[in-house]
CSV table of C-alpha atoms in Angstrom, one decimal:
chain,number,residue,atom,x,y,z
C,1,MET,CA,105.0,153.0,26.1
C,2,ARG,CA,105.6,151.4,22.7
C,3,VAL,CA,102.9,149.1,21.3
C,4,LYS,CA,103.9,146.7,18.5
C,5,TYR,CA,101.6,144.8,16.1
C,6,PHE,CA,102.3,141.7,14.0
C,7,ALA,CA,100.7,139.8,11.2
C,8,TRP,CA,97.0,140.6,10.5
C,9,VAL,CA,96.8,142.9,13.6
C,10,ARG,CA,99.6,145.0,12.0
C,11,GLU,CA,97.9,144.8,8.6
C,12,ARG,CA,94.4,145.9,9.8
C,13,ILE,CA,95.8,148.8,11.9
C,14,GLY,CA,98.0,149.8,8.9
C,15,LYS,CA,101.3,150.3,10.9
C,16,ASP,CA,103.6,148.2,12.9
C,17,GLU,CA,103.9,150.3,16.1
C,18,ASP,CA,102.6,153.2,18.1
C,19,ASP,CA,103.9,155.2,21.1
C,20,PHE,CA,101.1,155.7,23.6
C,21,GLU,CA,100.5,156.9,27.1
C,22,PRO,CA,97.2,155.2,27.9
C,23,PRO,CA,95.0,156.8,30.6
C,24,ALA,CA,95.4,155.6,34.2
C,25,GLU,CA,92.3,153.5,34.1
C,26,VAL,CA,93.8,151.2,31.4
C,27,ARG,CA,95.6,148.8,33.8
C,28,THR,CA,95.9,145.5,32.0
C,29,VAL,CA,96.7,144.1,28.5
C,30,GLY,CA,93.0,143.3,28.1
C,31,GLU,CA,92.0,146.8,29.0
C,32,LEU,CA,94.6,148.2,26.6
C,33,ILE,CA,93.1,146.1,23.8
C,34,GLY,CA,89.6,147.4,24.6
C,35,TRP,CA,90.9,151.0,24.7
C,36,LEU,CA,92.7,150.6,21.3
C,37,ALA,CA,89.6,149.1,19.7
C,38,GLN,CA,87.8,152.4,20.2
C,39,ARG,CA,90.4,154.6,18.5
C,40,ASP,CA,89.1,154.1,14.9
C,41,ASP,CA,87.8,151.6,12.4
C,42,ASN,CA,91.2,150.1,11.7
C,43,TYR,CA,91.9,149.4,15.4
C,44,ALA,CA,88.3,148.1,15.8
C,45,ALA,CA,88.9,145.7,12.9
C,46,ALA,CA,92.2,144.5,14.4
C,47,PHE,CA,90.7,143.9,17.8
C,48,GLU,CA,87.2,142.7,16.9
C,49,ARG,CA,87.8,139.3,18.4
C,50,PRO,CA,89.9,140.3,21.5
C,51,GLN,CA,89.8,136.7,22.8
C,52,VAL,CA,92.2,135.5,20.0
C,53,ILE,CA,94.7,138.3,20.5
C,54,ARG,CA,98.0,137.2,22.1
C,55,ALA,CA,100.2,139.6,24.0
C,56,ALA,CA,103.8,140.0,25.2
C,57,ILE,CA,105.2,142.6,27.6
C,58,ASP,CA,108.9,143.3,27.2
C,59,GLN,CA,109.2,140.3,24.9
C,60,CYS,CA,107.6,137.7,27.3
C,61,HIS,CA,104.2,136.1,26.7
C,62,VAL,CA,101.5,137.3,29.1
C,63,GLN,CA,97.8,136.8,29.7
C,64,ALA,CA,95.1,139.4,29.2
C,65,ASP,CA,95.0,140.2,32.9
C,66,ALA,CA,98.7,141.1,33.1
C,67,PRO,CA,99.3,144.7,34.3
C,68,ILE,CA,100.9,147.0,31.9
C,69,ALA,CA,102.4,149.4,34.5
C,70,GLY,CA,106.1,149.8,33.9
C,71,ALA,CA,106.1,148.1,30.5
C,72,ARG,CA,108.4,149.6,27.9
C,73,GLU,CA,107.1,147.5,25.1
C,74,VAL,CA,103.7,145.7,24.7
C,75,ALA,CA,103.2,143.6,21.6
C,76,LEU,CA,99.8,142.4,20.3
C,77,PHE,CA,99.5,139.7,17.7
C,78,PRO,CA,97.5,136.7,16.4
C,79,PRO,CA,98.2,133.1,17.6
C,80,MET,CA,101.6,132.1,16.3
C,81,THR,CA,102.2,129.8,13.4
C,82,GLY,CA,105.9,129.3,13.2
C,83,GLY,CA,107.9,126.2,12.9
S,1,MET,CA,131.5,122.1,29.4
S,2,ALA,CA,128.3,124.0,28.8
S,3,ALA,CA,126.4,122.7,25.8
S,4,PRO,CA,127.0,125.0,22.8
S,5,VAL,CA,123.8,126.6,21.6
S,6,THR,CA,123.3,128.2,18.2
S,7,ILE,CA,120.1,130.2,17.4
S,8,ARG,CA,119.7,132.1,14.2
S,9,ILE,CA,116.8,133.8,12.5
S,10,GLN,CA,117.7,134.5,8.9
S,11,ASP,CA,116.4,135.0,5.3
S,12,ALA,CA,119.1,132.7,3.9
S,13,ASP,CA,118.8,129.0,3.4
S,14,PHE,CA,120.8,126.7,5.7
S,15,ASP,CA,122.9,123.6,5.1
S,16,ILE,CA,121.8,120.7,7.3
S,17,ALA,CA,125.0,118.7,7.0
S,18,ALA,CA,127.1,121.8,7.8
S,19,GLU,CA,125.0,122.5,10.9
S,20,ILE,CA,125.3,118.9,12.1
S,21,ASP,CA,129.0,118.9,11.5
S,22,ALA,CA,129.5,122.3,13.2
S,23,LEU,CA,127.7,121.0,16.3
S,24,SER,CA,129.2,117.5,16.5
S,25,HIS,CA,132.7,117.8,14.9
S,26,GLY,CA,135.5,116.7,17.2
S,27,ARG,CA,133.2,115.9,20.1
S,28,SER,CA,133.5,112.2,20.6
S,29,GLU,CA,131.1,112.2,23.6
S,30,ILE,CA,128.2,112.6,21.1
S,31,GLY,CA,126.6,109.3,20.1
S,32,ALA,CA,123.3,110.6,18.7
S,33,VAL,CA,122.3,113.6,16.5
S,34,VAL,CA,118.6,114.2,15.6
S,35,SER,CA,117.7,116.8,13.1
S,36,PHE,CA,114.2,118.1,12.2
S,37,THR,CA,113.8,120.1,9.0
S,38,GLY,CA,110.5,121.8,8.3
S,39,LEU,CA,109.7,122.3,4.6
S,40,CYS,CA,107.3,124.6,2.8
S,41,ARG,CA,104.5,122.3,1.4
S,42,GLY,CA,102.8,122.8,-1.9
S,43,ARG,CA,99.3,122.1,-0.6
S,44,ASP,CA,97.7,122.8,2.7
S,45,ASP,CA,94.2,121.7,3.7
S,46,GLY,CA,93.6,120.6,0.1
S,47,ARG,CA,94.5,124.0,-1.4
S,48,GLU,CA,97.5,124.8,-3.6
S,49,VAL,CA,100.1,127.1,-1.9
S,50,ALA,CA,102.3,129.1,-4.3
S,51,ALA,CA,104.4,130.7,-1.5
S,52,LEU,CA,104.7,131.4,2.2
S,53,THR,CA,105.8,134.7,3.8
S,54,LEU,CA,107.2,134.4,7.3
S,55,GLU,CA,107.1,137.4,9.7
S,56,HIS,CA,108.6,137.4,13.1
S,57,TYR,CA,109.0,139.6,16.2
S,58,PRO,CA,112.8,140.4,16.2
S,59,GLY,CA,114.3,140.2,19.6
S,60,MET,CA,111.5,138.2,21.2
S,61,ALA,CA,111.7,135.4,18.7
S,62,GLU,CA,115.4,134.8,19.6
S,63,ALA,CA,114.7,135.2,23.3
S,64,GLU,CA,111.7,132.8,23.3
S,65,ILE,CA,113.7,130.1,21.4
S,66,ARG,CA,116.5,130.6,23.9
S,67,ARG,CA,114.2,130.1,26.8
S,68,HIS,CA,112.9,126.9,25.4
S,69,VAL,CA,116.4,125.6,24.5
S,70,ASP,CA,117.4,126.4,28.2
S,71,THR,CA,114.4,124.3,29.3
S,72,ALA,CA,115.5,121.5,27.1
S,73,LEU,CA,119.1,121.7,28.4
S,74,ALA,CA,117.8,121.5,32.0
S,75,ARG,CA,115.6,118.5,31.2
S,76,TRP,CA,117.8,116.3,29.0
S,77,PRO,CA,121.5,115.6,29.0
S,78,LEU,CA,122.2,117.4,25.7
S,79,SER,CA,125.7,118.0,24.2
S,80,ALA,CA,124.6,120.7,21.8
S,81,VAL,CA,121.5,122.4,20.3
S,82,THR,CA,121.0,124.4,17.0
S,83,VAL,CA,117.8,126.1,16.0
S,84,ILE,CA,117.6,128.0,12.7
S,85,HIS,CA,114.3,129.6,11.6
S,86,ARG,CA,114.0,131.3,8.2
S,87,VAL,CA,111.8,134.4,7.6
S,88,GLY,CA,110.8,136.1,4.4
S,89,ARG,CA,109.2,134.6,1.3
S,90,LEU,CA,109.6,130.8,0.7
S,91,VAL,CA,108.2,128.6,-2.0
S,92,PRO,CA,107.2,124.9,-1.9
S,93,GLY,CA,110.2,122.7,-1.2
S,94,ASP,CA,112.1,125.4,0.6
S,95,ARG,CA,113.5,124.7,4.0
S,96,ILE,CA,111.8,126.7,6.8
S,97,VAL,CA,113.2,125.6,10.1
S,98,LEU,CA,116.0,123.4,11.4
S,99,VAL,CA,116.4,121.9,14.9
S,100,VAL,CA,119.4,119.8,15.7
S,101,THR,CA,120.0,118.1,19.0
S,102,ALA,CA,123.0,116.1,20.1
S,103,SER,CA,123.5,113.8,23.1
S,104,ALA,CA,125.4,110.7,24.2
S,105,HIS,CA,122.3,108.7,23.7
S,106,ARG,CA,119.4,108.7,21.3
S,107,GLN,CA,116.4,109.1,23.7
S,108,ALA,CA,117.5,112.6,24.9
S,109,ALA,CA,118.2,113.8,21.4
S,110,PHE,CA,114.8,112.6,20.1
S,111,ALA,CA,112.8,114.0,23.0
S,112,ALA,CA,114.5,117.4,23.0
S,113,ALA,CA,114.1,117.9,19.2
S,114,GLU,CA,110.4,117.0,19.4
S,115,PHE,CA,109.9,119.2,22.5
S,116,LEU,CA,111.6,122.2,20.7
S,117,MET,CA,109.5,121.8,17.6
S,118,ASP,CA,106.3,121.6,19.6
S,119,TYR,CA,107.2,124.8,21.4
S,120,LEU,CA,108.3,126.6,18.3
S,121,LYS,CA,105.0,125.9,16.7
S,122,ALA,CA,102.9,127.1,19.6
S,123,HIS,CA,105.0,129.7,21.3
S,124,ALA,CA,107.7,131.3,19.1
S,125,PRO,CA,106.5,134.6,17.6
S,126,PHE,CA,106.4,133.8,13.9
S,127,TRP,CA,103.5,134.1,11.6
S,128,LYS,CA,102.9,132.6,8.2
S,129,ARG,CA,101.0,134.1,5.3
S,130,GLN,CA,100.1,131.9,2.3
S,131,GLU,CA,99.8,132.9,-1.3
S,132,ARG,CA,97.1,130.8,-2.8
S,133,ALA,CA,95.1,130.7,-6.0
S,134,ASP,CA,92.2,132.3,-4.1
S,135,GLY,CA,94.4,135.1,-2.8
S,136,SER,CA,96.6,135.6,0.2
S,137,ALA,CA,95.8,134.7,3.8
S,138,TRP,CA,97.4,134.3,7.2
S,139,VAL,CA,97.7,130.7,8.3
S,140,GLU,CA,95.4,129.9,11.3
S,141,ALA,CA,96.9,128.4,14.4
S,142,HIS,CA,96.1,124.8,15.0
S,143,GLN,CA,94.7,123.7,18.3
S,144,HIS,CA,96.6,120.4,17.9
S,145,ASP,CA,99.8,122.4,18.0
S,146,ASP,CA,98.8,123.9,21.4
S,147,ALA,CA,98.0,120.4,22.6
S,148,ALA,CA,101.3,119.1,21.4
S,149,ALA,CA,103.2,121.8,23.3
S,150,ALA,CA,101.0,121.3,26.4
S,151,ARG,CA,101.8,117.6,26.7
S,152,TRP,CA,105.3,118.5,27.8
S,153,GLU,CA,103.9,120.3,30.9
S,154,LYS,CA,102.4,117.1,32.3
S,155,GLN,CA,105.5,114.9,32.2
G,1,MET,CA,102.5,106.8,-4.9
G,2,ALA,CA,104.1,104.2,-2.7
G,3,ALA,CA,106.6,105.8,-0.3
G,4,PRO,CA,110.1,105.3,-1.7
G,5,VAL,CA,112.3,103.2,0.6
G,6,THR,CA,116.1,103.2,0.6
G,7,ILE,CA,118.0,100.6,2.7
G,8,ARG,CA,121.8,100.2,2.4
G,9,ILE,CA,124.4,98.4,4.4
G,10,GLN,CA,127.8,99.6,3.4
G,11,ASP,CA,131.5,100.2,4.5
G,12,ALA,CA,131.5,103.7,3.1
G,13,ASP,CA,130.5,106.8,4.9
G,14,PHE,CA,127.2,108.6,4.0
G,15,ASP,CA,126.3,112.2,3.3
G,16,ILE,CA,123.3,113.2,5.5
G,17,ALA,CA,122.4,116.2,3.4
G,18,ALA,CA,122.6,114.3,0.1
G,19,GLU,CA,120.3,111.5,1.6
G,20,ILE,CA,117.8,114.1,2.9
G,21,ASP,CA,117.8,115.8,-0.5
G,22,ALA,CA,117.5,112.5,-2.4
G,23,LEU,CA,114.4,111.6,-0.4
G,24,SER,CA,112.7,115.0,-0.3
G,25,HIS,CA,113.7,116.8,-3.5
G,26,GLY,CA,110.8,117.8,-5.7
G,27,ARG,CA,108.2,116.3,-3.4
G,28,SER,CA,106.2,119.3,-2.2
G,29,GLU,CA,103.8,117.2,-0.1
G,30,ILE,CA,106.7,116.7,2.4
G,31,GLY,CA,106.5,119.1,5.3
G,32,ALA,CA,108.8,117.4,7.8
G,33,VAL,CA,112.0,115.5,7.6
G,34,VAL,CA,113.6,113.9,10.7
G,35,SER,CA,117.1,112.4,10.6
G,36,PHE,CA,118.8,110.4,13.2
G,37,THR,CA,122.6,109.9,13.0
G,38,GLY,CA,124.4,107.5,15.3
G,39,LEU,CA,128.1,108.3,15.9
G,40,CYS,CA,130.9,106.2,17.3
G,41,ARG,CA,131.7,107.6,20.8
G,42,GLY,CA,135.2,107.8,22.2
G,43,ARG,CA,134.1,106.5,25.7
G,44,ASP,CA,131.6,103.9,26.7
G,45,ASP,CA,130.8,103.1,30.3
G,46,GLY,CA,133.7,105.2,31.4
G,47,ARG,CA,136.3,103.3,29.3
G,48,GLU,CA,138.1,104.8,26.3
G,49,VAL,CA,137.2,103.3,23.0
G,50,ALA,CA,139.8,103.4,20.2
G,51,ALA,CA,137.6,101.8,17.5
G,52,LEU,CA,134.5,99.8,16.8
G,53,THR,CA,134.2,96.9,14.3
G,54,LEU,CA,130.7,96.2,13.1
G,55,GLU,CA,129.7,92.8,11.8
G,56,HIS,CA,126.3,92.0,10.3
G,57,TYR,CA,124.3,89.1,8.9
G,58,PRO,CA,124.2,89.8,5.1
G,59,GLY,CA,120.7,89.2,3.7
G,60,MET,CA,118.9,89.0,7.0
G,61,ALA,CA,120.1,92.5,8.0
G,62,GLU,CA,118.5,94.1,4.9
G,63,ALA,CA,115.4,91.9,5.2
G,64,GLU,CA,114.9,92.7,8.9
G,65,ILE,CA,115.3,96.5,8.3
G,66,ARG,CA,112.8,96.2,5.5
G,67,ARG,CA,110.3,94.5,7.7
G,68,HIS,CA,110.5,97.2,10.2
G,69,VAL,CA,110.3,99.9,7.6
G,70,ASP,CA,107.1,98.2,6.3
G,71,THR,CA,105.7,98.2,9.8
G,72,ALA,CA,106.5,102.0,10.1
G,73,LEU,CA,104.9,102.7,6.7
G,74,ALA,CA,101.7,100.8,7.8
G,75,ARG,CA,101.6,102.7,11.1
G,76,TRP,CA,102.3,106.3,10.1
G,77,PRO,CA,101.6,108.4,7.0
G,78,LEU,CA,105.1,108.5,5.7
G,79,SER,CA,106.3,110.0,2.4
G,80,ALA,CA,109.7,108.3,2.3
G,81,VAL,CA,112.2,106.4,4.5
G,82,THR,CA,116.0,105.9,4.3
G,83,VAL,CA,118.0,103.6,6.5
G,84,ILE,CA,121.8,103.3,6.0
G,85,HIS,CA,123.9,101.2,8.4
G,86,ARG,CA,127.7,101.0,8.1
G,87,VAL,CA,129.8,97.9,8.8
G,88,GLY,CA,133.5,97.5,9.2
G,89,ARG,CA,136.0,99.4,11.4
G,90,LEU,CA,135.0,102.8,12.6
G,91,VAL,CA,136.7,105.3,14.9
G,92,PRO,CA,135.3,107.8,17.4
G,93,GLY,CA,133.4,110.6,15.6
G,94,ASP,CA,132.6,108.3,12.6
G,95,ARG,CA,129.0,108.0,11.5
G,96,ILE,CA,127.5,104.5,12.1
G,97,VAL,CA,123.8,104.7,11.2
G,98,LEU,CA,121.4,107.0,9.5
G,99,VAL,CA,117.6,107.0,9.6
G,100,VAL,CA,115.7,109.6,7.7
G,101,THR,CA,111.9,109.8,7.7
G,102,ALA,CA,109.7,112.2,5.8
G,103,SER,CA,106.0,113.0,6.2
G,104,ALA,CA,103.5,115.8,5.6
G,105,HIS,CA,103.6,116.5,9.4
G,106,ARG,CA,106.2,116.3,12.1
G,107,GLN,CA,104.6,113.8,14.5
G,108,ALA,CA,104.7,110.9,12.1
G,109,ALA,CA,108.3,111.7,11.0
G,110,PHE,CA,109.5,111.8,14.6
G,111,ALA,CA,107.6,108.7,15.8
G,112,ALA,CA,108.7,106.6,12.8
G,113,ALA,CA,112.4,107.6,13.2
G,114,GLU,CA,112.4,106.8,16.9
G,115,PHE,CA,110.6,103.5,16.3
G,116,LEU,CA,113.1,102.5,13.6
G,117,MET,CA,116.1,103.3,15.8
G,118,ASP,CA,114.6,101.4,18.7
G,119,TYR,CA,114.0,98.3,16.5
G,120,LEU,CA,117.4,98.5,14.8
G,121,LYS,CA,119.1,98.5,18.2
G,122,ALA,CA,117.2,95.5,19.5
G,123,HIS,CA,116.4,93.4,16.4
G,124,ALA,CA,118.6,94.1,13.4
G,125,PRO,CA,121.4,91.5,13.2
G,126,PHE,CA,124.5,93.7,13.7
G,127,TRP,CA,127.2,93.2,16.4
G,128,LYS,CA,129.8,95.7,17.7
G,129,ARG,CA,133.2,94.9,18.9
G,130,GLN,CA,135.1,97.6,20.8
G,131,GLU,CA,138.9,98.1,20.7
G,132,ARG,CA,139.8,99.4,24.2
G,133,ALA,CA,143.0,100.0,26.1
G,134,ASP,CA,142.3,96.7,28.0
G,135,GLY,CA,141.9,94.7,24.8
G,136,SER,CA,139.0,94.0,22.5
G,137,ALA,CA,135.5,93.0,23.5
G,138,TRP,CA,132.1,92.5,22.0
G,139,VAL,CA,129.6,95.1,23.2
G,140,GLU,CA,126.9,93.6,25.5
G,141,ALA,CA,123.3,94.2,24.6
G,142,HIS,CA,121.5,96.6,26.9
G,143,GLN,CA,118.2,95.6,28.5
G,144,HIS,CA,117.0,99.2,28.1
G,145,ASP,CA,117.3,98.8,24.3
G,146,ASP,CA,114.9,95.8,24.5
G,147,ALA,CA,112.6,97.8,26.7
G,148,ALA,CA,112.7,100.7,24.2
G,149,ALA,CA,111.8,98.4,21.3
G,150,ALA,CA,109.0,96.7,23.4
G,151,ARG,CA,107.2,99.9,24.2
G,152,TRP,CA,106.0,100.2,20.6
G,153,GLU,CA,104.2,96.9,21.0
G,154,LYS,CA,101.8,98.3,23.6
G,155,GLN,CA,100.6,101.3,21.7
U,1,MET,CA,121.1,72.4,6.6
U,2,ARG,CA,123.5,75.4,6.8
U,3,VAL,CA,124.2,76.7,10.3
U,4,LYS,CA,125.7,80.2,10.5
U,5,TYR,CA,127.5,81.9,13.4
U,6,PHE,CA,128.1,85.5,14.2
U,7,ALA,CA,130.1,87.7,16.6
U,8,TRP,CA,131.5,85.8,19.6
U,9,VAL,CA,129.7,82.6,18.7
U,10,ARG,CA,131.6,82.6,15.4
U,11,GLU,CA,134.9,83.5,17.2
U,12,ARG,CA,134.6,80.7,19.8
U,13,ILE,CA,133.6,78.1,17.2
U,14,GLY,CA,136.4,79.3,14.9
U,15,LYS,CA,134.4,79.4,11.7
U,16,ASP,CA,131.4,81.2,10.3
U,17,GLU,CA,129.3,78.3,9.1
U,18,ASP,CA,128.7,74.5,9.0
U,19,ASP,CA,126.7,72.2,6.9
U,20,PHE,CA,124.9,69.6,9.1
U,21,GLU,CA,122.3,67.0,9.0
U,22,PRO,CA,121.4,66.7,12.7
U,23,PRO,CA,119.8,63.5,13.9
U,24,ALA,CA,116.0,63.2,13.9
U,25,GLU,CA,115.7,63.7,17.7
U,26,VAL,CA,117.1,67.3,17.3
U,27,ARG,CA,113.8,69.0,16.5
U,28,THR,CA,114.0,72.6,17.8
U,29,VAL,CA,116.5,75.4,17.7
U,30,GLY,CA,117.1,74.8,21.5
U,31,GLU,CA,117.8,71.1,20.8
U,32,LEU,CA,120.2,72.1,18.0
U,33,ILE,CA,122.1,74.3,20.3
U,34,GLY,CA,122.4,71.5,22.9
U,35,TRP,CA,123.5,69.1,20.2
U,36,LEU,CA,126.2,71.5,18.9
U,37,ALA,CA,127.5,72.2,22.5
U,38,GLN,CA,128.5,68.5,22.7
U,39,ARG,CA,130.6,68.5,19.6
U,40,ASP,CA,133.9,69.8,21.0
U,41,ASP,CA,135.3,72.4,23.4
U,42,ASN,CA,134.9,75.3,20.9
U,43,TYR,CA,131.2,74.6,20.4
U,44,ALA,CA,130.8,74.0,24.1
U,45,ALA,CA,132.4,77.5,24.8
U,46,ALA,CA,130.2,79.1,22.2
U,47,PHE,CA,127.0,77.7,23.7
U,48,GLU,CA,127.9,77.6,27.4
U,49,ARG,CA,125.1,80.0,28.2
U,50,PRO,CA,122.4,78.8,25.8
U,51,GLN,CA,119.8,81.2,27.3
U,52,VAL,CA,121.6,84.2,25.7
U,53,ILE,CA,121.9,82.7,22.2
U,54,ARG,CA,119.5,84.3,19.7
U,55,ALA,CA,118.5,82.4,16.5
U,56,ALA,CA,117.0,82.9,13.1
U,57,ILE,CA,115.6,80.4,10.7
U,58,ASP,CA,115.8,81.4,7.0
U,59,GLN,CA,116.6,84.9,8.1
U,60,CYS,CA,113.7,85.5,10.5
U,61,HIS,CA,114.0,85.7,14.2
U,62,VAL,CA,112.7,82.6,16.1
U,63,GLN,CA,112.5,81.4,19.7
U,64,ALA,CA,114.3,78.4,21.1
U,65,ASP,CA,111.2,76.2,20.7
U,66,ALA,CA,111.0,76.8,16.9
U,67,PRO,CA,111.1,73.6,14.9
U,68,ILE,CA,114.1,73.3,12.5
U,69,ALA,CA,112.4,70.9,10.1
U,70,GLY,CA,112.6,72.2,6.6
U,71,ALA,CA,115.0,75.0,7.5
U,72,ARG,CA,117.6,75.8,4.8
U,73,GLU,CA,119.6,78.2,7.0
U,74,VAL,CA,119.7,78.4,10.8
U,75,ALA,CA,121.8,81.3,12.4
U,76,LEU,CA,123.0,81.4,16.0
U,77,PHE,CA,124.3,84.6,17.5
U,78,PRO,CA,124.6,86.8,20.6
U,79,PRO,CA,122.0,89.5,21.3
U,80,MET,CA,122.3,92.2,18.7
U,81,THR,CA,124.1,95.5,19.3
U,82,GLY,CA,123.5,97.5,16.1
U,83,GLY,CA,122.3,101.0,15.6
């Protein structure tokens, strides 16, 4: 599964994507964020306020309780500021 | 005829008149064209802004804009829609975003343009970083932008 | 700085991009520009229209537009407003009217442009005559235009 | 007092303005329209439906009950169709 990062999430982690196979107990986007936050200090800094993180699965917006099973691409990013 | 839709994400500037002409030329059923142009401001929240850098999520940004354009087409009798969003580094006065909507009558064109801008602000995967005198910082999302997008759900 | 206002009634066509540039160039407090362009349609109420001739009340037309622009300036935080209305003979596809509003933020620019168009339709002293296959006839006023203008009174 | 006509009011009357000194009993715009309608067939045709006629005094919109005393310019025209 590819995990992509944007804006300050990307900057804090220090790269724009990872390829992961998370353990089976990581079932939702919210659980993925919690799992990533424990990897190292950079990931911890990126996800220190998990409630502000927005997510997309295969380029569609999803909520934190969305299951990640079958996802090819999960993206994690701050609230959007386009327009 | 299905309404022509143009969606572009680009570094380059755009030409408002050329985009309006491209969408309306030779189509005598169009009576109203509304354009919205977003510009980079030199101050934000009282602080001077030297430049903006816009980042986006390639692929999803186009798809998300397309979904909202399709929603607008289903909701209002539109003749054509164009959305152009720039990315990269922009300085005050630079154009950032263009939405053009065309319809036989003005109400549909106005409503669809405002709807699309509200959704772009709150839902399209773009992020702005400001260069300011006190350093560089990502722009915080505004709750009023979420509220502006949400009001279209109720109607 | 008082918001610059441009009001013109003219036979000649106008250049939308030039008008937007003239109103926004070098003014880095402007974040949003909305334009409305009204075009001559080739059909109206199911009947083919070969041309429109627009008549106006010189003096009063400019004054009436100015009064409505002043109302908009008092109601929304606008940076600039341009209104151009053509008169004379126009054929389908020709531009008839342009309203451009600029503000720091998009809501004010959208609301003011829509307000001005609603008022122009219902209150500005202009009259349209259509040339059709079955002869020539003055366009009848629409009740929905009066209703569109009236909704701004309630808010 | 100058009286100006526009659109089909102008066409039916056959000219775009008149200079009048209406009699003293013609006090309002509505009374002026009624007085004009009696001048000849053209004026009668222009004002056959007085309820649709719109009016301005010195270039400001007024209602039919507006007094014309002191007016320099009264304009009579159909509902507007600009924009």
